[in-house]
mmCIF file of C-alpha atoms in Angstrom:
data_model
loop_
_atom_site.group_PDB
_atom_site.id
_atom_site.type_symbol
_atom_site.label_atom_id
_atom_site.label_comp_id
_atom_site.label_asym_id
_atom_site.label_seq_id
_atom_site.Cartn_x
_atom_site.Cartn_y
_atom_site.Cartn_z
ATOM 1 C CA UNK A 1 0.067 0.160 -0.216
ATOM 2 C CA UNK A 2 1.320 3.471 -0.942
ATOM 3 C CA UNK A 3 1.478 6.452 1.547
ATOM 4 C CA UNK A 4 2.002 10.311 0.785
ATOM 5 C CA UNK A 5 5.613 9.826 0.833
ATOM 6 C CA UNK A 6 5.714 6.542 -1.311
ATOM 7 C CA UNK A 7 6.776 4.300 1.567
ATOM 8 C CA UNK A 8 4.698 1.229 2.538
ATOM 9 C CA UNK A 9 2.326 1.330 5.358
ATOM 10 C CA UNK A 10 3.433 0.392 8.876
ATOM 11 C CA UNK A 11 -0.214 -1.297 9.792
ATOM 12 C CA UNK A 12 -2.907 -2.716 8.661
ATOM 13 C CA UNK A 13 -5.037 -0.676 11.558
ATOM 14 C CA UNK A 14 -4.060 1.837 14.060
ATOM 15 C CA UNK A 15 -6.909 1.465 16.876
ATOM 16 C CA UNK A 16 -6.592 4.784 19.349
ATOM 17 C CA UNK A 17 -7.844 3.677 22.456
ATOM 18 C CA UNK A 18 -7.982 0.288 24.701
ATOM 19 C CA UNK A 19 -11.198 0.444 25.639
ATOM 20 C CA UNK A 20 -12.780 -3.104 25.640
ATOM 21 C CA UNK A 21 -13.804 -2.239 22.315
ATOM 22 C CA UNK A 22 -10.446 -1.083 21.140
ATOM 23 C CA UNK A 23 -8.914 -4.109 22.544
ATOM 24 C CA UNK A 24 -11.567 -6.442 21.233
ATOM 25 C CA UNK A 25 -11.017 -5.200 17.803
ATOM 26 C CA UNK A 26 -7.198 -5.543 18.218
ATOM 27 C CA UNK A 27 -7.350 -8.795 19.434
ATOM 28 C CA UNK A 28 -9.777 -9.941 16.381
ATOM 29 C CA UNK A 29 -7.970 -8.126 14.029
ATOM 30 C CA UNK A 30 -4.634 -10.154 15.774
ATOM 31 C CA UNK A 31 -5.843 -13.178 15.408
ATOM 32 C CA UNK A 32 -6.530 -12.360 11.530
ATOM 33 C CA UNK A 33 -3.080 -12.089 11.078
ATOM 34 C CA UNK A 34 -2.997 -8.644 10.699
ATOM 35 C CA UNK A 35 -0.508 -5.812 11.987
ATOM 36 C CA UNK A 36 -2.160 -3.656 14.243
ATOM 37 C CA UNK A 37 -0.863 -0.683 16.482
ATOM 38 C CA UNK A 38 -3.340 -0.194 19.569
ATOM 39 C CA UNK A 39 -2.414 3.647 21.560
ATOM 40 C CA UNK A 40 -3.055 4.182 24.787
ATOM 41 C CA UNK A 41 -1.411 6.169 27.593
ATOM 42 C CA UNK A 42 -3.531 5.212 30.342
ATOM 43 C CA UNK A 43 -2.488 1.695 32.141
ATOM 44 C CA UNK A 44 -4.644 -0.932 32.843
ATOM 45 C CA UNK A 45 -6.810 -1.884 34.792
ATOM 46 C CA UNK A 46 -9.046 0.995 34.544
ATOM 47 C CA UNK A 47 -10.274 2.419 38.097
ATOM 48 C CA UNK A 48 -13.521 4.301 37.218
ATOM 49 C CA UNK A 49 -17.557 4.360 38.172
ATOM 50 C CA UNK A 50 -19.121 2.110 36.191
ATOM 51 C CA UNK A 51 -21.997 0.249 36.212
ATOM 52 C CA UNK A 52 -21.467 -3.821 35.830
ATOM 53 C CA UNK A 53 -24.059 -5.298 34.241
ATOM 54 C CA UNK A 54 -23.564 -7.024 30.887
ATOM 55 C CA UNK A 55 -26.439 -7.680 28.217
ATOM 56 C CA UNK A 56 -27.085 -11.221 27.198
ATOM 57 C CA UNK A 57 -26.342 -10.253 23.800
ATOM 58 C CA UNK A 58 -22.942 -8.938 24.700
ATOM 59 C CA UNK A 59 -22.084 -12.206 26.310
ATOM 60 C CA UNK A 60 -23.026 -14.471 23.771
ATOM 61 C CA UNK A 61 -20.516 -12.339 21.554
ATOM 62 C CA UNK A 62 -17.885 -12.616 23.541
ATOM 63 C CA UNK A 63 -18.028 -16.400 24.271
ATOM 64 C CA UNK A 64 -18.488 -16.571 20.345
ATOM 65 C CA UNK A 65 -15.225 -14.886 19.939
ATOM 66 C CA UNK A 66 -13.213 -16.955 22.874
ATOM 67 C CA UNK A 67 -13.079 -14.536 25.957
ATOM 68 C CA UNK A 68 -15.927 -15.726 27.887
ATOM 69 C CA UNK A 69 -14.010 -18.732 29.122
ATOM 70 C CA UNK A 70 -15.095 -21.196 31.931
ATOM 71 C CA UNK A 71 -12.866 -19.241 33.820
ATOM 72 C CA UNK A 72 -14.507 -15.949 33.824
ATOM 73 C CA UNK A 73 -17.875 -17.226 33.701
ATOM 74 C CA UNK A 74 -16.721 -18.607 37.124
ATOM 75 C CA UNK A 75 -16.187 -14.891 38.401
ATOM 76 C CA UNK A 76 -19.669 -13.714 36.639
ATOM 77 C CA UNK A 77 -23.134 -13.785 38.048
ATOM 78 C CA UNK A 78 -26.251 -14.293 35.963
ATOM 79 C CA UNK A 79 -29.081 -11.952 36.447
ATOM 80 C CA UNK A 80 -32.721 -13.134 35.523
ATOM 81 C CA UNK A 81 -34.640 -9.936 35.564
ATOM 82 C CA UNK A 82 -35.084 -6.712 37.230
ATOM 83 C CA UNK A 83 -36.513 -5.653 40.213
ATOM 84 C CA UNK A 84 -37.758 -2.026 40.159
ATOM 85 C CA UNK A 85 -38.603 -0.439 43.588
ATOM 86 C CA UNK A 86 -40.748 2.606 42.781
ATOM 87 C CA UNK A 87 -40.558 6.012 44.820
ATOM 88 C CA UNK A 88 -44.346 5.077 45.817
ATOM 89 C CA UNK A 89 -43.089 2.468 47.669
ATOM 90 C CA UNK A 90 -44.556 -0.289 44.818
ATOM 91 C CA UNK A 91 -42.432 -3.108 43.219
ATOM 92 C CA UNK A 92 -42.069 -4.180 39.689
ATOM 93 C CA UNK A 93 -40.597 -7.163 38.994
ATOM 94 C CA UNK A 94 -39.622 -7.927 35.485
ATOM 95 C CA UNK A 95 -38.491 -11.209 34.234
ATOM 96 C CA UNK A 96 -37.289 -12.387 37.808
ATOM 97 C CA UNK A 97 -40.092 -15.062 38.615
ATOM 98 C CA UNK A 98 -39.800 -19.140 38.416
ATOM 99 C CA UNK A 99 -40.865 -18.963 34.725
ATOM 100 C CA UNK A 100 -37.627 -17.267 33.590
ATOM 101 C CA UNK A 101 -34.948 -19.693 32.920
ATOM 102 C CA UNK A 102 -32.599 -17.924 30.656
ATOM 103 C CA UNK A 103 -30.303 -15.336 31.772
ATOM 104 C CA UNK A 104 -31.001 -11.662 30.907
ATOM 105 C CA UNK A 105 -27.580 -10.694 31.473
ATOM 106 C CA UNK A 106 -24.577 -11.028 33.709
ATOM 107 C CA UNK A 107 -22.792 -8.903 36.412
ATOM 108 C CA UNK A 108 -19.451 -8.704 36.032
ATOM 109 C CA UNK A 109 -16.589 -6.920 37.103
ATOM 110 C CA UNK A 110 -15.302 -4.852 34.985
ATOM 111 C CA UNK A 111 -11.949 -4.531 35.890
ATOM 112 C CA UNK A 112 -11.762 -8.176 35.229
ATOM 113 C CA UNK A 113 -13.503 -8.092 31.844
ATOM 114 C CA UNK A 114 -11.473 -5.400 30.718
ATOM 115 C CA UNK A 115 -8.023 -6.826 31.751
ATOM 116 C CA UNK A 116 -8.699 -10.087 30.037
ATOM 117 C CA UNK A 117 -9.578 -8.438 26.446
ATOM 118 C CA UNK A 118 -6.790 -6.240 26.474
ATOM 119 C CA UNK A 119 -4.136 -8.577 27.837
ATOM 120 C CA UNK A 120 -5.153 -10.645 24.853
ATOM 121 C CA UNK A 121 -4.833 -7.940 22.678
ATOM 122 C CA UNK A 122 -1.216 -8.093 23.822
ATOM 123 C CA UNK A 123 -0.518 -11.849 23.649
ATOM 124 C CA UNK A 124 -1.122 -11.084 20.266
ATOM 125 C CA UNK A 125 2.299 -11.254 17.898
ATOM 126 C CA UNK A 126 1.292 -9.058 15.373
ATOM 127 C CA UNK A 127 -0.374 -6.216 17.925
ATOM 128 C CA UNK A 128 1.904 -3.744 19.183
ATOM 129 C CA UNK A 129 1.458 -1.272 21.983
ATOM 130 C CA UNK A 130 2.134 2.300 22.157
ATOM 131 C CA UNK A 131 1.749 4.225 25.282
ATOM 132 C CA UNK A 132 2.122 7.605 23.762
ATOM 133 C CA UNK A 133 -0.562 10.190 22.943
ATOM 134 C CA UNK A 134 -1.654 10.857 19.853
ATOM 135 C CA UNK A 135 -1.434 14.476 18.451
ATOM 136 C CA UNK A 136 -2.964 14.285 15.294
ATOM 137 C CA UNK A 137 -4.046 12.573 12.486
ATOM 138 C CA UNK A 138 -4.216 13.027 8.779
ATOM 139 C CA UNK A 139 -6.034 11.256 6.381
ATOM 140 C CA UNK A 140 -4.523 10.413 2.619
ATOM 141 C CA UNK A 141 -6.111 8.630 -0.313
ATOM 142 C CA UNK A 142 -3.975 5.555 0.377
ATOM 143 C CA UNK A 143 -4.430 5.455 4.146
ATOM 144 C CA UNK A 144 -3.602 7.620 7.791
ATOM 145 C CA UNK A 145 -1.108 9.031 9.071
ATOM 146 C CA UNK A 146 -1.043 9.365 13.152
ATOM 147 C CA UNK A 147 1.339 11.766 14.565
ATOM 148 C CA UNK A 148 2.445 10.303 18.329
ATOM 149 C CA UNK A 149 3.104 12.664 21.289
ATOM 150 C CA UNK A 150 6.929 12.064 20.961
ATOM 151 C CA UNK A 151 7.162 13.103 17.000
ATOM 152 C CA UNK A 152 6.860 9.762 15.438
ATOM 153 C CA UNK A 153 4.527 9.476 12.525
ATOM 154 C CA UNK A 154 2.609 6.222 11.986
ATOM 155 C CA UNK A 155 1.028 4.811 8.824
ATOM 156 C CA UNK A 156 -2.020 2.307 8.260
ATOM 157 C CA UNK A 157 -4.410 1.438 6.163
ATOM 158 C CA UNK A 158 -7.277 1.890 8.444
ATOM 159 C CA UNK A 159 -8.051 4.167 11.682
ATOM 160 C CA UNK A 160 -10.210 3.135 14.670
ATOM 161 C CA UNK A 161 -11.023 5.458 16.827
ATOM 162 C CA UNK A 162 -12.090 3.990 20.428
ATOM 163 C CA UNK A 163 -11.663 6.114 22.842
ATOM 164 C CA UNK A 164 -14.369 8.495 24.223
ATOM 165 C CA UNK A 165 -13.415 11.987 23.875
ATOM 166 C CA UNK A 166 -11.026 10.970 21.101
ATOM 167 C CA UNK A 167 -13.285 11.439 17.840
ATOM 168 C CA UNK A 168 -14.490 14.660 19.150
ATOM 169 C CA UNK A 169 -10.617 16.005 19.959
ATOM 170 C CA UNK A 170 -9.352 14.483 16.580
ATOM 171 C CA UNK A 171 -11.946 15.376 14.344
ATOM 172 C CA UNK A 172 -13.683 18.727 16.160
ATOM 173 C CA UNK A 173 -15.734 19.417 13.037
ATOM 174 C CA UNK A 174 -18.268 16.487 14.065
ATOM 175 C CA UNK A 175 -21.456 17.572 15.743
ATOM 176 C CA UNK A 176 -22.186 16.072 18.863
ATOM 177 C CA UNK A 177 -25.894 14.953 19.811
ATOM 178 C CA UNK A 178 -27.487 14.714 23.416
ATOM 179 C CA UNK A 179 -30.002 12.657 24.419
ATOM 180 C CA UNK A 180 -30.641 12.440 27.786
ATOM 181 C CA UNK A 181 -30.477 14.843 30.890
ATOM 182 C CA UNK A 182 -27.297 15.306 32.465
ATOM 183 C CA UNK A 183 -26.787 13.357 35.685
ATOM 184 C CA UNK A 184 -23.857 12.583 37.975
ATOM 185 C CA UNK A 185 -22.482 8.981 38.858
ATOM 186 C CA UNK A 186 -20.984 7.352 42.014
ATOM 187 C CA UNK A 187 -20.065 3.976 41.860
ATOM 188 C CA UNK A 188 -19.137 1.570 44.937
ATOM 189 C CA UNK A 189 -18.174 -2.012 45.470
ATOM 190 C CA UNK A 190 -19.541 -3.983 48.530
ATOM 191 C CA UNK A 191 -18.629 -7.373 49.787
ATOM 192 C CA UNK A 192 -21.040 -9.460 52.181
ATOM 193 C CA UNK A 193 -23.892 -11.701 51.600
ATOM 194 C CA UNK A 194 -27.558 -12.169 50.771
ATOM 195 C CA UNK A 195 -30.338 -13.001 52.631
ATOM 196 C CA UNK A 196 -32.427 -16.261 52.158
ATOM 197 C CA UNK A 197 -35.458 -14.411 51.892
ATOM 198 C CA UNK A 198 -36.069 -10.662 52.013
ATOM 199 C CA UNK A 199 -38.413 -9.719 54.800
ATOM 200 C CA UNK A 200 -38.250 -6.184 53.882
ATOM 201 C CA UNK A 201 -40.011 -6.570 50.993
ATOM 202 C CA UNK A 202 -43.088 -7.959 52.708
ATOM 203 C CA UNK A 203 -44.650 -11.153 52.038
ATOM 204 C CA UNK A 204 -45.845 -11.480 48.692
ATOM 205 C CA UNK A 205 -42.392 -10.724 47.460
ATOM 206 C CA UNK A 206 -40.545 -13.028 49.762
ATOM 207 C CA UNK A 207 -39.666 -15.551 46.348
ATOM 208 C CA UNK A 208 -38.213 -12.772 44.217
ATOM 209 C CA UNK A 209 -35.123 -14.019 42.972
ATOM 210 C CA UNK A 210 -31.861 -12.805 44.506
ATOM 211 C CA UNK A 211 -29.770 -13.024 40.891
ATOM 212 C CA UNK A 212 -31.807 -9.706 39.856
ATOM 213 C CA UNK A 213 -30.669 -6.576 39.149
ATOM 214 C CA UNK A 214 -32.408 -4.265 41.650
ATOM 215 C CA UNK A 215 -33.375 -0.514 40.698
ATOM 216 C CA UNK A 216 -34.315 1.818 43.631
ATOM 217 C CA UNK A 217 -36.152 5.335 42.593
ATOM 218 C CA UNK A 218 -35.422 7.969 45.249
ATOM 219 C CA UNK A 219 -36.004 11.887 44.897
ATOM 220 C CA UNK A 220 -32.350 12.585 44.354
ATOM 221 C CA UNK A 221 -32.087 9.600 41.639
ATOM 222 C CA UNK A 222 -31.381 5.760 40.678
ATOM 223 C CA UNK A 223 -29.351 3.139 42.635
ATOM 224 C CA UNK A 224 -28.601 0.578 40.812
ATOM 225 C CA UNK A 225 -27.819 -2.690 42.430
ATOM 226 C CA UNK A 226 -25.839 -5.417 40.677
ATOM 227 C CA UNK A 227 -24.914 -8.635 41.876
ATOM 228 C CA UNK A 228 -21.261 -9.899 40.699
ATOM 229 C CA UNK A 229 -20.903 -13.223 42.854
ATOM 230 C CA UNK A 230 -22.892 -14.548 45.958
ATOM 231 C CA UNK A 231 -20.677 -12.371 48.138
ATOM 232 C CA UNK A 232 -19.948 -9.125 46.187
ATOM 233 C CA UNK A 233 -22.282 -6.648 44.430
ATOM 234 C CA UNK A 234 -21.930 -3.184 42.223
ATOM 235 C CA UNK A 235 -24.107 -0.111 43.105
ATOM 236 C CA UNK A 236 -24.525 2.223 40.476
ATOM 237 C CA UNK A 237 -25.754 5.685 41.610
ATOM 238 C CA UNK A 238 -27.011 8.081 39.009
ATOM 239 C CA UNK A 239 -28.106 11.526 40.592
ATOM 240 C CA UNK A 240 -29.564 14.315 39.348
ATOM 241 C CA UNK A 241 -27.720 17.652 38.688
ATOM 242 C CA UNK A 242 -29.728 19.300 41.336
ATOM 243 C CA UNK A 243 -30.025 16.900 44.037
ATOM 244 C CA UNK A 244 -26.411 16.194 43.939
ATOM 245 C CA UNK A 245 -25.506 19.464 45.124
ATOM 246 C CA UNK A 246 -27.666 18.944 47.887
ATOM 247 C CA UNK A 247 -26.447 15.872 49.452
ATOM 248 C CA UNK A 248 -22.940 15.074 50.620
ATOM 249 C CA UNK A 249 -21.551 11.733 49.395
ATOM 250 C CA UNK A 250 -21.668 10.367 52.948
ATOM 251 C CA UNK A 251 -25.297 10.828 52.970
ATOM 252 C CA UNK A 252 -25.575 9.306 49.615
ATOM 253 C CA UNK A 253 -23.581 6.369 50.572
ATOM 254 C CA UNK A 254 -25.734 5.883 53.913
ATOM 255 C CA UNK A 255 -28.803 6.191 51.592
ATOM 256 C CA UNK A 256 -27.080 3.083 49.020
ATOM 257 C CA UNK A 257 -26.438 1.233 52.715
ATOM 258 C CA UNK A 258 -30.106 1.122 53.499
ATOM 259 C CA UNK A 259 -31.302 0.647 49.725
ATOM 260 C CA UNK A 260 -28.648 -2.562 50.033
ATOM 261 C CA UNK A 261 -29.648 -4.060 52.730
ATOM 262 C CA UNK A 262 -33.259 -3.574 51.914
ATOM 263 C CA UNK A 263 -32.988 -5.598 48.453
ATOM 264 C CA UNK A 264 -31.591 -8.397 50.618
ATOM 265 C CA UNK A 265 -27.826 -8.276 50.938
ATOM 266 C CA UNK A 266 -26.218 -7.765 54.449
ATOM 267 C CA UNK A 267 -22.752 -5.733 54.243
ATOM 268 C CA UNK A 268 -19.748 -6.735 56.008
ATOM 269 C CA UNK A 269 -17.065 -4.529 53.801
ATOM 270 C CA UNK A 270 -17.036 -1.522 51.475
ATOM 271 C CA UNK A 271 -14.587 -2.766 48.912
ATOM 272 C CA UNK A 272 -13.923 0.925 46.716
ATOM 273 C CA UNK A 273 -15.915 4.036 45.818
ATOM 274 C CA UNK A 274 -15.464 5.712 42.717
ATOM 275 C CA UNK A 275 -16.930 9.244 41.038
ATOM 276 C CA UNK A 276 -17.635 10.257 38.079
ATOM 277 C CA UNK A 277 -18.108 13.101 35.786
ATOM 278 C CA UNK A 278 -21.200 14.118 33.932
ATOM 279 C CA UNK A 279 -23.318 11.566 32.349
ATOM 280 C CA UNK A 280 -25.677 11.825 29.752
ATOM 281 C CA UNK A 281 -26.257 9.593 25.975
ATOM 282 C CA UNK A 282 -24.641 11.554 23.343
ATOM 283 C CA UNK A 283 -23.949 10.548 19.761
ATOM 284 C CA UNK A 284 -21.962 12.092 16.703
ATOM 285 C CA UNK A 285 -23.959 13.045 14.060
ATOM 286 C CA UNK A 286 -22.756 11.236 11.130
ATOM 287 C CA UNK A 287 -23.899 8.652 8.238
ATOM 288 C CA UNK A 288 -20.130 7.937 7.299
ATOM 289 C CA UNK A 289 -16.746 9.248 7.815
ATOM 290 C CA UNK A 290 -13.092 7.885 6.955
ATOM 291 C CA UNK A 291 -12.361 6.126 10.094
ATOM 292 C CA UNK A 292 -14.305 3.769 11.974
ATOM 293 C CA UNK A 293 -15.517 5.059 15.114
ATOM 294 C CA UNK A 294 -16.598 2.783 17.727
ATOM 295 C CA UNK A 295 -17.722 2.289 21.305
ATOM 296 C CA UNK A 296 -18.679 5.612 23.176
ATOM 297 C CA UNK A 297 -16.625 7.672 20.840
ATOM 298 C CA UNK A 298 -19.208 7.094 18.134
ATOM 299 C CA UNK A 299 -22.141 6.748 20.505
ATOM 300 C CA UNK A 300 -22.482 6.743 24.495
ATOM 301 C CA UNK A 301 -25.603 5.350 25.829
ATOM 302 C CA UNK A 302 -27.480 6.438 28.693
ATOM 303 C CA UNK A 303 -25.924 4.015 31.835
ATOM 304 C CA UNK A 304 -29.685 3.057 33.064
ATOM 305 C CA UNK A 305 -30.288 0.901 29.764
ATOM 306 C CA UNK A 306 -27.283 -1.677 30.510
ATOM 307 C CA UNK A 307 -26.286 -1.103 26.925
ATOM 308 C CA UNK A 308 -23.086 0.489 27.030
ATOM 309 C CA UNK A 309 -20.714 -2.661 26.885
ATOM 310 C CA UNK A 310 -22.910 -4.345 24.448
ATOM 311 C CA UNK A 311 -22.792 -1.401 21.658
ATOM 312 C CA UNK A 312 -18.801 -1.559 22.391
ATOM 313 C CA UNK A 313 -18.524 -5.119 21.716
ATOM 314 C CA UNK A 314 -20.948 -5.175 18.705
ATOM 315 C CA UNK A 315 -19.390 -1.931 17.108
ATOM 316 C CA UNK A 316 -15.861 -2.782 17.261
ATOM 317 C CA UNK A 317 -16.710 -6.561 15.827
ATOM 318 C CA UNK A 318 -18.560 -4.867 13.088
ATOM 319 C CA UNK A 319 -15.957 -2.822 12.307
ATOM 320 C CA UNK A 320 -13.075 -5.574 12.177
ATOM 321 C CA UNK A 321 -15.852 -7.636 9.824
ATOM 322 C CA UNK A 322 -15.727 -4.847 7.734
ATOM 323 C CA UNK A 323 -12.071 -4.161 7.645
ATOM 324 C CA UNK A 324 -11.568 -7.867 6.259
ATOM 325 C CA UNK A 325 -14.083 -7.823 3.887
ATOM 326 C CA UNK A 326 -13.174 -4.998 2.283
ATOM 327 C CA UNK A 327 -9.579 -4.972 2.447
ATOM 328 C CA UNK A 328 -9.336 -3.911 -1.314
ATOM 329 C CA UNK A 329 -11.884 -1.612 -0.757
ATOM 330 C CA UNK A 330 -11.700 0.260 2.505
ATOM 331 C CA UNK A 331 -14.519 3.082 1.385
ATOM 332 C CA UNK A 332 -17.132 0.303 1.125
ATOM 333 C CA UNK A 333 -16.314 -1.338 4.134
ATOM 334 C CA UNK A 334 -16.763 1.938 6.190
ATOM 335 C CA UNK A 335 -20.047 2.747 4.017
ATOM 336 C CA UNK A 336 -21.529 -0.866 5.262
ATOM 337 C CA UNK A 337 -19.771 -0.157 8.789
ATOM 338 C CA UNK A 338 -21.873 2.646 9.598
ATOM 339 C CA UNK A 339 -24.819 1.271 7.643
ATOM 340 C CA UNK A 340 -25.285 -1.748 10.315
ATOM 341 C CA UNK A 341 -23.915 0.183 13.352
ATOM 342 C CA UNK A 342 -26.567 2.499 12.760
ATOM 343 C CA UNK A 343 -29.405 -0.251 12.368
ATOM 344 C CA UNK A 344 -27.574 -2.347 15.465
ATOM 345 C CA UNK A 345 -27.830 1.129 17.516
ATOM 346 C CA UNK A 346 -31.314 1.585 16.980
ATOM 347 C CA UNK A 347 -32.141 -1.338 18.614
ATOM 348 C CA UNK A 348 -30.168 -0.800 21.643
ATOM 349 C CA UNK A 349 -32.146 2.890 21.732
ATOM 350 C CA UNK A 350 -35.257 1.471 21.686
ATOM 351 C CA UNK A 351 -33.766 -1.240 24.608
ATOM 352 C CA UNK A 352 -32.391 1.880 26.474
ATOM 353 C CA UNK A 353 -35.173 4.257 25.984
ATOM 354 C CA UNK A 354 -37.943 1.844 27.618
ATOM 355 C CA UNK A 355 -35.679 1.682 30.633
ATOM 356 C CA UNK A 356 -34.802 5.571 30.641
ATOM 357 C CA UNK A 357 -38.776 6.038 30.126
ATOM 358 C CA UNK A 358 -39.629 3.686 33.110
ATOM 359 C CA UNK A 359 -36.562 4.670 35.626
ATOM 360 C CA UNK A 360 -35.988 8.120 34.864
ATOM 361 C CA UNK A 361 -38.528 9.962 33.026
ATOM 362 C CA UNK A 362 -41.035 7.926 34.539
ATOM 363 C CA UNK A 363 -43.485 7.472 31.634
ATOM 364 C CA UNK A 364 -46.656 6.027 32.828
ATOM 365 C CA UNK A 365 -47.387 3.822 29.864
ATOM 366 C CA UNK A 366 -43.457 1.894 30.147
ATOM 367 C CA UNK A 367 -44.625 1.326 33.623
ATOM 368 C CA UNK A 368 -48.036 0.383 33.029
ATOM 369 C CA UNK A 369 -46.709 -2.388 31.019
ATOM 370 C CA UNK A 370 -43.990 -3.670 32.983
ATOM 371 C CA UNK A 371 -46.717 -3.647 36.205
ATOM 372 C CA UNK A 372 -49.563 -5.296 34.328
ATOM 373 C CA UNK A 373 -47.785 -7.367 31.340
ATOM 374 C CA UNK A 374 -44.146 -7.797 32.567
ATOM 375 C CA UNK A 375 -44.104 -11.211 30.514
ATOM 376 C CA UNK A 376 -45.122 -9.013 27.295
ATOM 377 C CA UNK A 377 -42.276 -6.275 28.182
ATOM 378 C CA UNK A 378 -39.704 -9.578 27.897
ATOM 379 C CA UNK A 379 -41.649 -10.393 24.679
ATOM 380 C CA UNK A 380 -40.798 -7.047 23.194
ATOM 381 C CA UNK A 381 -37.084 -7.187 24.709
ATOM 382 C CA UNK A 382 -36.323 -10.799 23.291
ATOM 383 C CA UNK A 383 -37.986 -9.942 19.875
ATOM 384 C CA UNK A 384 -35.625 -6.482 19.478
ATOM 385 C CA UNK A 385 -32.460 -8.527 20.839
ATOM 386 C CA UNK A 386 -33.309 -11.310 17.985
ATOM 387 C CA UNK A 387 -32.689 -8.558 15.568
ATOM 388 C CA UNK A 388 -28.857 -8.232 16.530
ATOM 389 C CA UNK A 389 -26.354 -9.701 13.831
ATOM 390 C CA UNK A 390 -25.813 -13.335 14.407
ATOM 391 C CA UNK A 391 -22.033 -13.624 16.315
ATOM 392 C CA UNK A 392 -21.730 -17.104 14.160
ATOM 393 C CA UNK A 393 -21.350 -14.601 10.626
ATOM 394 C CA UNK A 394 -18.292 -13.025 12.289
ATOM 395 C CA UNK A 395 -16.398 -16.527 13.164
ATOM 396 C CA UNK A 396 -16.917 -17.199 9.057
ATOM 397 C CA UNK A 397 -14.971 -13.912 8.213
ATOM 398 C CA UNK A 398 -12.202 -13.739 11.128
ATOM 399 C CA UNK A 399 -11.398 -17.790 10.149
ATOM 400 C CA UNK A 400 -11.633 -19.247 13.383
ATOM 401 C CA UNK A 401 -13.383 -22.125 14.784
ATOM 402 C CA UNK A 402 -16.612 -20.964 17.228
ATOM 403 C CA UNK A 403 -15.895 -20.566 20.646
ATOM 404 C CA UNK A 404 -11.899 -20.908 20.186
ATOM 405 C CA UNK A 405 -9.868 -19.896 23.102
ATOM 406 C CA UNK A 406 -8.019 -16.642 23.098
ATOM 407 C CA UNK A 407 -4.295 -16.863 23.961
ATOM 408 C CA UNK A 408 -3.779 -17.491 27.578
ATOM 409 C CA UNK A 409 -2.982 -14.401 29.183
ATOM 410 C CA UNK A 410 -2.760 -13.403 33.254
ATOM 411 C CA UNK A 411 -6.285 -13.270 34.810
ATOM 412 C CA UNK A 412 -7.370 -11.014 37.037
ATOM 413 C CA UNK A 413 -9.483 -12.519 39.718
ATOM 414 C CA UNK A 414 -11.244 -10.425 42.271
ATOM 415 C CA UNK A 415 -10.978 -12.358 45.166
ATOM 416 C CA UNK A 416 -7.285 -12.212 44.940
ATOM 417 C CA UNK A 417 -5.026 -9.671 46.313
ATOM 418 C CA UNK A 418 -3.955 -8.775 42.904
ATOM 419 C CA UNK A 419 -7.638 -6.968 42.384
ATOM 420 C CA UNK A 420 -6.834 -3.524 42.201
ATOM 421 C CA UNK A 421 -9.717 -2.536 44.792
ATOM 422 C CA UNK A 422 -8.346 -2.084 48.510
ATOM 423 C CA UNK A 423 -11.299 -3.048 51.149
ATOM 424 C CA UNK A 424 -12.172 -0.721 53.645
ATOM 425 C CA UNK A 425 -14.169 -1.864 56.994
ATOM 426 C CA UNK A 426 -17.167 -0.168 57.531
#
């Protein structure tokens, strides 16, 4: 491949950002034998506030690509539905009953999952890591030139942008559309145990499965409790802008502890807390672009829907698929990627908007659907999920067997001393 100065490209693809979407793309391209440069100045694992619920759609893709091994599954907790505690005291149970046998998703540590995919990418012989900053990118007819902070210029046929602020920083001409109300986030991890029955919910709710995500509505925002194991949970707190200035962090923590106990979990240890900046959904206003923009860089989903990780996995997979399919015609691959990602994103938006309407904007019609016909709500969700591209079609393009294990790499066990959250006794 020619470049502006006539030299051969250094890489097939340069990927900016080693998030789960960037690392996944690097690993898949590396396993397909492509030379990849993965650029990220930040160390891993990330220590940030985040929810830790992975939808069944995202989990199945990871399983198909070989990342969801028995070892990973042993440190994940399936959840079978949602228990929604409304401000007026009513409780809605969506899918968490004895008739539901298929998980709706999994609670899993992002530190564990991110480090697994990241290390798998670096285990590929054709994947290199640069810890420099990207100063500039320039598009030419034959590919891209990327300038790093040390002054080096590297060339590639394809460019993947997989960092949240990367697209707006590198391509300031792109318009960003915001969709949901801006809120503030706080996350904490707790160790303890689940009660055998939850008397605080009342007699009619004692049979609620423990392996559900609990969502508590409070005047200041939403408290989302995700089981990660028999002894660990994640609590993600989404606070409205007005209420966050009226409550101290200690007030919020005490409220979280009370709601955790109400959900049936007895706390023994506060493992860690993390704050987050302003949170809201946003997306780039584009139908096409000369770079593959994936994950949060192209669209950030509101966290109440739990579709952020799934979108990162799906968009990265689609980008790699079209890089490989359109090796002789990058422009055609880009057009197809943005068309398919747009279709997938619309489905994810519907699922997210249903959750947002129920939990944040409190649309009465959505609550009535969940209250009076939770099975119908599940049917609607299942129908939407069935429209996603089948993960098997990627395996055919990537030229490996379904379920093939990724290269071995160090595994971060949440119960080990190496897990990067320190314990703080209450």
